[in-house]
Amino acid sequence: MEYNTQRTHLNLPEYGRIIQQLVERCKELETKEERNEMAFAIVDFMGQRNPQLRDEENYKHKLWDHLYILASYDLDVDAPYPFPTEEELHEKPSRMEYPKLQGDFKFYGKSILQLIDKAIELESGDEKDALIQVIANNMKKSYNVYNKEHVQDEVIFRHLKDLSENRLDLTGLDSLEKSKIYYATNRNNKNNSKNNQGQSQSQNAQNKKRNFHQNKNRK
């Protein structure tokens, strides 16, 4: 019995041992014409065995790169794409830069920073004042969702001032009540709840009245 540990190492196990053996056979062919013909046939076979790759961009190029990897970076054929070097394939990708929020304000999100930058660019006037109010209200919503507790408006004003590097300042306001966005939402929810309770109580009263008359008629 032959175990996998005794067999040739698979450079790309997802393609299986059959394709690995075909690649090894391709490398042993004497003429370049024969190797070219077999290499193209192997790439087509790899595409048939892995149809999901066809949904990816430049999947043919990827298949030829995989063929070169299967050949341990040693295959003399006329490929339609330049083969990558082993160093290029093993090169670590550059670190992705993520947007950073100042201090402990991560829960506000990147969109708040973008709105703040937009508000800073606007000239003084009603449009800028309205946008600042919108920003403050959204900051309050985000704060309450993240911290699961009510936050005083002064805290939001202070955070807004810090995030805008003192260029947006609402600390002179008493509260956010001037803006109808945050509080209007809460009022609508409360009104809907009261309306539902009122309708429920009215329905219960009607049911009780109907049951009373039905029982009276039965007597």
Tab-separated table of C-alpha atoms in Angstrom:
chain	number	residue	atom	x	y	z
A	1	MET	CA	0.000	0.000	0.000
A	2	GLU	CA	1.256	3.463	-0.930
A	3	TYR	CA	0.530	6.362	1.418
A	4	ASN	CA	0.200	10.002	0.385
A	5	THR	CA	3.159	10.854	2.604
A	6	GLN	CA	5.299	8.630	0.345
A	7	ARG	CA	4.125	10.298	-2.854
A	8	THR	CA	5.366	13.422	-4.608
A	9	HIS	CA	4.464	16.652	-2.838
A	10	LEU	CA	1.434	18.452	-4.310
A	11	ASN	CA	2.250	22.108	-4.891
A	12	LEU	CA	-1.445	22.985	-5.246
A	13	PRO	CA	-3.528	20.216	-3.627
A	14	GLU	CA	-6.810	21.666	-4.917
A	15	TYR	CA	-5.920	20.508	-8.443
A	16	GLY	CA	-5.312	16.921	-7.391
A	17	ARG	CA	-2.573	14.413	-8.110
A	18	ILE	CA	-3.612	13.700	-11.700
A	19	ILE	CA	-2.879	17.250	-12.868
A	20	GLN	CA	0.347	17.290	-10.856
A	21	GLN	CA	1.471	14.138	-12.666
A	22	LEU	CA	0.524	15.609	-16.050
A	23	VAL	CA	2.662	18.663	-15.319
A	24	GLU	CA	5.598	16.469	-14.356
A	25	ARG	CA	5.133	14.547	-17.599
A	26	CYS	CA	5.035	17.819	-19.555
A	27	LYS	CA	8.386	18.848	-18.106
A	28	GLU	CA	9.942	15.581	-19.310
A	29	LEU	CA	8.980	16.031	-22.976
A	30	GLU	CA	11.998	16.552	-25.207
A	31	THR	CA	10.826	19.215	-27.645
A	32	LYS	CA	9.369	22.616	-26.839
A	33	GLU	CA	6.573	22.098	-29.347
A	34	GLU	CA	5.412	19.023	-27.468
A	35	ARG	CA	5.630	20.824	-24.139
A	36	ASN	CA	3.656	23.782	-25.504
A	37	GLU	CA	0.898	21.532	-26.828
A	38	MET	CA	0.621	19.622	-23.573
A	39	ALA	CA	0.804	22.775	-21.439
A	40	PHE	CA	-2.203	24.286	-23.258
A	41	ALA	CA	-4.104	21.029	-22.860
A	42	ILE	CA	-3.320	20.922	-19.137
A	43	VAL	CA	-4.519	24.510	-18.645
A	44	ASP	CA	-7.813	23.669	-20.390
A	45	PHE	CA	-8.165	20.599	-18.166
A	46	MET	CA	-7.465	22.695	-15.056
A	47	GLY	CA	-10.228	25.087	-16.104
A	48	GLN	CA	-12.670	22.184	-16.545
A	49	ARG	CA	-11.794	20.781	-13.121
A	50	ASN	CA	-12.229	24.194	-11.486
A	51	PRO	CA	-15.104	25.948	-13.317
A	52	GLN	CA	-15.555	28.420	-10.446
A	53	LEU	CA	-12.378	30.172	-11.571
A	54	ARG	CA	-14.137	31.299	-14.752
A	55	ASP	CA	-16.111	33.816	-12.707
A	56	GLU	CA	-12.888	35.579	-11.730
A	57	GLU	CA	-11.234	38.298	-13.761
A	58	ASN	CA	-8.312	37.118	-15.938
A	59	TYR	CA	-8.907	33.514	-14.910
A	60	LYS	CA	-6.810	32.204	-17.833
A	61	HIS	CA	-3.832	34.186	-16.595
A	62	LYS	CA	-4.347	32.726	-13.136
A	63	LEU	CA	-4.467	29.187	-14.530
A	64	TRP	CA	-1.120	29.672	-16.282
A	65	ASP	CA	0.375	31.027	-13.067
A	66	HIS	CA	-0.922	27.941	-11.261
A	67	LEU	CA	0.595	25.716	-13.947
A	68	TYR	CA	3.969	27.319	-13.311
A	69	ILE	CA	3.579	26.779	-9.559
A	70	LEU	CA	2.672	23.130	-10.162
A	71	ALA	CA	5.878	22.837	-12.183
A	72	SER	CA	7.883	24.149	-9.205
A	73	TYR	CA	8.702	27.339	-11.167
A	74	ASP	CA	10.587	25.313	-13.780
A	75	LEU	CA	8.739	24.948	-17.075
A	76	ASP	CA	10.139	25.843	-20.485
A	77	VAL	CA	7.083	26.616	-22.623
A	78	ASP	CA	5.796	29.556	-24.664
A	79	ALA	CA	3.036	30.737	-22.353
A	80	PRO	CA	0.615	33.490	-23.431
A	81	TYR	CA	1.393	35.324	-20.191
A	82	PRO	CA	4.731	36.013	-18.483
A	83	PHE	CA	5.390	33.609	-15.651
A	84	PRO	CA	5.847	35.215	-12.216
A	85	THR	CA	8.987	34.574	-10.252
A	86	GLU	CA	8.903	32.641	-7.022
A	87	GLU	CA	9.918	35.781	-5.146
A	88	GLU	CA	6.977	37.733	-6.573
A	89	LEU	CA	4.482	35.068	-5.542
A	90	HIS	CA	5.847	34.916	-2.020
A	91	GLU	CA	6.080	38.669	-1.579
A	92	LYS	CA	3.847	39.876	1.242
A	93	PRO	CA	1.173	42.383	0.224
A	94	SER	CA	1.577	45.911	1.515
A	95	ARG	CA	-0.293	46.699	4.694
A	96	MET	CA	-3.704	48.214	4.063
A	97	GLU	CA	-4.279	51.553	5.690
A	98	TYR	CA	-7.544	51.819	7.589
A	99	PRO	CA	-9.167	55.128	8.487
A	100	LYS	CA	-8.396	56.053	12.044
A	101	LEU	CA	-10.669	57.984	14.370
A	102	GLN	CA	-9.272	60.160	17.071
A	103	GLY	CA	-9.037	58.847	20.614
A	104	ASP	CA	-11.961	56.757	21.793
A	105	PHE	CA	-14.402	57.889	19.098
A	106	LYS	CA	-14.320	54.757	16.915
A	107	PHE	CA	-18.015	54.070	17.396
A	108	TYR	CA	-18.934	57.220	15.443
A	109	GLY	CA	-17.688	55.678	12.195
A	110	LYS	CA	-15.988	57.023	9.097
A	111	SER	CA	-19.165	58.636	7.723
A	112	ILE	CA	-19.230	61.092	10.630
A	113	LEU	CA	-15.694	62.218	9.815
A	114	GLN	CA	-16.687	62.728	6.187
A	115	LEU	CA	-19.704	64.813	7.210
A	116	ILE	CA	-17.553	66.859	9.547
A	117	ASP	CA	-15.063	67.580	6.733
A	118	LYS	CA	-17.961	68.607	4.502
A	119	ALA	CA	-19.394	70.919	7.158
A	120	ILE	CA	-16.006	72.549	7.673
A	121	GLU	CA	-15.788	73.328	3.950
A	122	LEU	CA	-19.186	75.055	3.847
A	123	GLU	CA	-19.464	78.782	4.320
A	124	SER	CA	-21.298	80.055	7.370
A	125	GLY	CA	-25.046	80.063	6.918
A	126	ASP	CA	-28.232	78.051	7.281
A	127	GLU	CA	-26.931	75.118	5.244
A	128	LYS	CA	-23.849	74.732	7.412
A	129	ASP	CA	-25.849	75.109	10.635
A	130	ALA	CA	-28.337	72.476	9.475
A	131	LEU	CA	-25.554	70.029	8.554
A	132	ILE	CA	-23.863	70.507	11.926
A	133	GLN	CA	-27.170	69.727	13.647
A	134	VAL	CA	-27.536	66.576	11.541
A	135	ILE	CA	-23.998	65.516	12.456
A	136	ALA	CA	-24.609	66.071	16.157
A	137	ASN	CA	-27.863	64.105	16.068
A	138	ASN	CA	-26.254	61.179	14.274
A	139	MET	CA	-23.378	61.244	16.730
A	140	LYS	CA	-25.881	61.022	19.565
A	141	LYS	CA	-27.630	58.065	17.945
A	142	SER	CA	-24.325	56.257	17.418
A	143	TYR	CA	-23.246	56.964	20.974
A	144	ASN	CA	-26.493	55.627	22.454
A	145	VAL	CA	-26.377	52.478	20.320
A	146	TYR	CA	-22.729	51.727	21.130
A	147	ASN	CA	-22.753	52.593	24.813
A	148	LYS	CA	-26.328	51.444	25.558
A	149	GLU	CA	-26.905	54.487	27.715
A	150	HIS	CA	-28.269	57.995	27.413
A	151	VAL	CA	-25.692	60.676	26.729
A	152	GLN	CA	-25.892	64.335	27.622
A	153	ASP	CA	-25.809	66.809	24.763
A	154	GLU	CA	-22.778	68.547	26.255
A	155	VAL	CA	-20.761	65.353	25.696
A	156	ILE	CA	-21.752	65.261	22.027
A	157	PHE	CA	-20.852	68.936	21.632
A	158	ARG	CA	-17.434	68.306	23.178
A	159	HIS	CA	-16.774	65.282	20.960
A	160	LEU	CA	-17.824	67.213	17.850
A	161	LYS	CA	-15.480	70.012	18.774
A	162	ASP	CA	-12.597	67.578	19.288
A	163	LEU	CA	-13.242	65.648	16.055
A	164	SER	CA	-13.402	68.876	14.046
A	165	GLU	CA	-10.281	70.243	15.733
A	166	ASN	CA	-12.273	73.125	17.232
A	167	ARG	CA	-13.722	74.187	13.870
A	168	LEU	CA	-17.289	73.083	14.645
A	169	ASP	CA	-18.502	74.297	18.002
A	170	LEU	CA	-21.987	73.761	19.443
A	171	THR	CA	-20.986	74.174	23.049
A	172	GLY	CA	-22.976	77.412	23.182
A	173	LEU	CA	-26.259	75.536	22.721
A	174	ASP	CA	-28.272	74.302	25.678
A	175	SER	CA	-29.362	71.087	23.939
A	176	LEU	CA	-30.113	69.460	20.625
A	177	GLU	CA	-33.819	70.232	20.918
A	178	LYS	CA	-33.514	72.829	18.141
A	179	SER	CA	-32.927	69.976	15.714
A	180	LYS	CA	-36.074	68.032	14.928
A	181	ILE	CA	-34.365	64.895	13.660
A	182	TYR	CA	-33.347	62.994	16.779
A	183	TYR	CA	-36.184	64.045	19.022
A	184	ALA	CA	-38.823	63.848	16.312
A	185	THR	CA	-37.944	60.196	15.826
A	186	ASN	CA	-38.347	59.502	19.518
A	187	ARG	CA	-41.617	61.445	19.665
A	188	ASN	CA	-43.007	59.534	16.709
A	189	ASN	CA	-42.132	56.245	18.357
A	190	LYS	CA	-43.790	57.332	21.599
A	191	ASN	CA	-46.891	58.608	19.773
A	192	ASN	CA	-47.190	55.366	17.825
A	193	SER	CA	-46.900	53.421	21.073
A	194	LYS	CA	-49.593	55.556	22.722
A	195	ASN	CA	-51.863	55.190	19.709
A	196	ASN	CA	-51.430	51.421	19.759
A	197	GLN	CA	-52.222	51.314	23.475
A	198	GLY	CA	-55.299	53.485	22.967
A	199	GLN	CA	-56.562	51.308	20.134
A	200	SER	CA	-55.975	48.189	22.222
A	201	GLN	CA	-57.904	49.616	25.187
A	202	SER	CA	-60.771	50.695	22.931
A	203	GLN	CA	-60.936	47.242	21.357
A	204	ASN	CA	-61.002	45.566	24.775
A	205	ALA	CA	-63.855	47.828	25.872
A	206	GLN	CA	-65.858	46.952	22.764
A	207	ASN	CA	-65.276	43.250	23.303
A	208	LYS	CA	-66.435	43.457	26.907
A	209	LYS	CA	-69.566	45.347	25.857
A	210	ARG	CA	-70.345	42.809	23.139
A	211	ASN	CA	-69.884	39.871	25.533
A	212	PHE	CA	-72.184	41.522	28.110
A	213	HIS	CA	-75.029	41.909	25.602
A	214	GLN	CA	-74.597	38.372	24.320
A	215	ASN	CA	-74.774	36.909	27.824
A	216	LYS	CA	-77.806	39.086	28.613
A	217	ASN	CA	-79.693	37.886	25.532
A	218	ARG	CA	-78.963	34.246	26.386
A	219	LYS	CA	-80.655	34.682	29.785
